[in-house]
Coordinates of C-alpha atoms in Angstrom, one line a residue:
M4 CA 0.4 -1.6 -28.7
L5 CA 0.0 0.2 -25.2
Q6 CA 2.4 -1.3 -21.8
L7 CA -0.5 -2.6 -19.4
N8 CA 0.2 -1.4 -15.9
F9 CA -1.1 -2.2 -12.5
T10 CA -1.7 -0.7 -9.9
A11 CA -0.4 -2.4 -6.4
E12 CA -3.9 -0.8 -5.3
A13 CA -5.8 -2.4 -8.9
L14 CA -3.7 -5.9 -7.9
K15 CA -5.4 -5.8 -4.2
D16 CA -8.4 -5.4 -5.4
I17 CA -8.4 -7.5 -7.3
E18 CA -6.7 -10.4 -5.2
E19 CA -9.7 -9.4 -2.4
A20 CA -11.5 -10.4 -5.2
V21 CA -10.8 -14.0 -6.3
L22 CA -11.1 -14.2 -2.3
W23 CA -13.9 -13.6 -1.7
Y24 CA -16.2 -15.3 -5.1
E25 CA -13.9 -18.5 -4.1
E26 CA -16.3 -18.7 -0.5
Q27 CA -18.8 -18.1 -2.2
R28 CA -18.7 -21.5 -4.0
L29 CA -16.5 -23.3 -5.6
G30 CA -15.3 -22.2 -9.3
L31 CA -16.8 -19.1 -9.2
S32 CA -13.4 -17.2 -8.3
Y33 CA -12.2 -19.0 -11.7
D34 CA -14.5 -17.6 -13.1
F35 CA -14.7 -13.8 -12.0
E36 CA -10.7 -14.1 -13.5
L37 CA -11.7 -15.6 -17.0
C38 CA -14.6 -12.3 -17.4
L39 CA -11.8 -9.7 -15.7
E40 CA -9.1 -11.3 -18.3
A41 CA -12.0 -10.8 -20.9
G42 CA -12.4 -7.4 -20.0
I43 CA -8.8 -6.8 -19.4
S44 CA -8.2 -8.1 -23.2
E45 CA -11.2 -5.3 -24.8
I46 CA -8.7 -2.7 -22.9
I47 CA -5.7 -3.2 -24.8
R48 CA -7.6 -3.9 -27.9
V49 CA -9.6 -0.4 -28.0
P50 CA -8.8 1.5 -25.1
A51 CA -10.2 4.8 -26.2
V52 CA -13.6 3.7 -26.6
F53 CA -14.2 2.8 -23.2
Q54 CA -16.6 5.5 -20.8
V55 CA -14.5 8.4 -18.5
R56 CA -15.6 8.7 -15.8
H57 CA -13.9 11.1 -13.8
K58 CA -11.0 13.7 -15.9
N59 CA -9.2 10.9 -17.5
V60 CA -10.4 8.2 -15.4
H61 CA -11.9 5.3 -17.8
V62 CA -14.3 2.4 -16.8
H63 CA -14.3 -0.6 -18.4
Y64 CA -17.7 -3.0 -16.4
I65 CA -16.8 -6.9 -16.8
K66 CA -19.5 -9.0 -18.3
R67 CA -21.4 -11.4 -14.8
F68 CA -19.9 -9.3 -12.3
P69 CA -21.0 -6.0 -10.9
F70 CA -17.4 -4.8 -11.6
G71 CA -15.6 -2.3 -13.3
I72 CA -11.8 -2.0 -14.2
H73 CA -10.5 1.7 -14.4
Y74 CA -8.0 2.8 -15.9
I75 CA -5.3 5.6 -16.9
L76 CA -4.4 6.5 -20.6
K77 CA -0.5 7.6 -21.1
E78 CA 0.9 7.5 -23.9
D79 CA 2.6 4.6 -23.8
S80 CA 1.0 2.2 -20.9
I81 CA -3.2 1.5 -19.6
I82 CA -2.5 2.1 -16.1
I83 CA -5.4 -0.1 -14.4
I84 CA -5.9 1.5 -10.7
G85 CA -8.7 -0.1 -9.9
I86 CA -11.7 -2.8 -10.1
F87 CA -14.1 -2.4 -8.3
H88 CA -17.6 -3.7 -7.2
T89 CA -20.8 -1.3 -8.8
S90 CA -21.7 -1.0 -5.2
R91 CA -18.7 1.1 -4.1
S92 CA -18.3 5.1 -4.1
P93 CA -16.5 7.2 -6.5
K94 CA -14.9 8.4 -3.7
N95 CA -12.3 4.6 -4.0
W96 CA -11.1 5.5 -7.1
K97 CA -11.0 9.3 -7.4
K98 CA -7.6 9.3 -4.5
R99 CA -6.3 6.2 -6.9
K100 CA -4.9 9.4 -9.4

């Protein structure tokens, strides 16, 4: 099984999204976290199946929320470089490789 790693920026993305959803409605952040965990589990299960958006950056869009998990595959690991809202410019994740 591949090792899963998160960049500091990706962890910050998650934190910001969780805080924002919790401000919108009590408990909504929990729903977001569950959908995010399900998306990450899918990536772990079949990492190469999700589309490549730019060079070697794959993206998997989570259910119910307009976010994509952006990641890079290495020989022995999956590196999650960002959790981006679909309205954000691709320039944001292209800088993180």
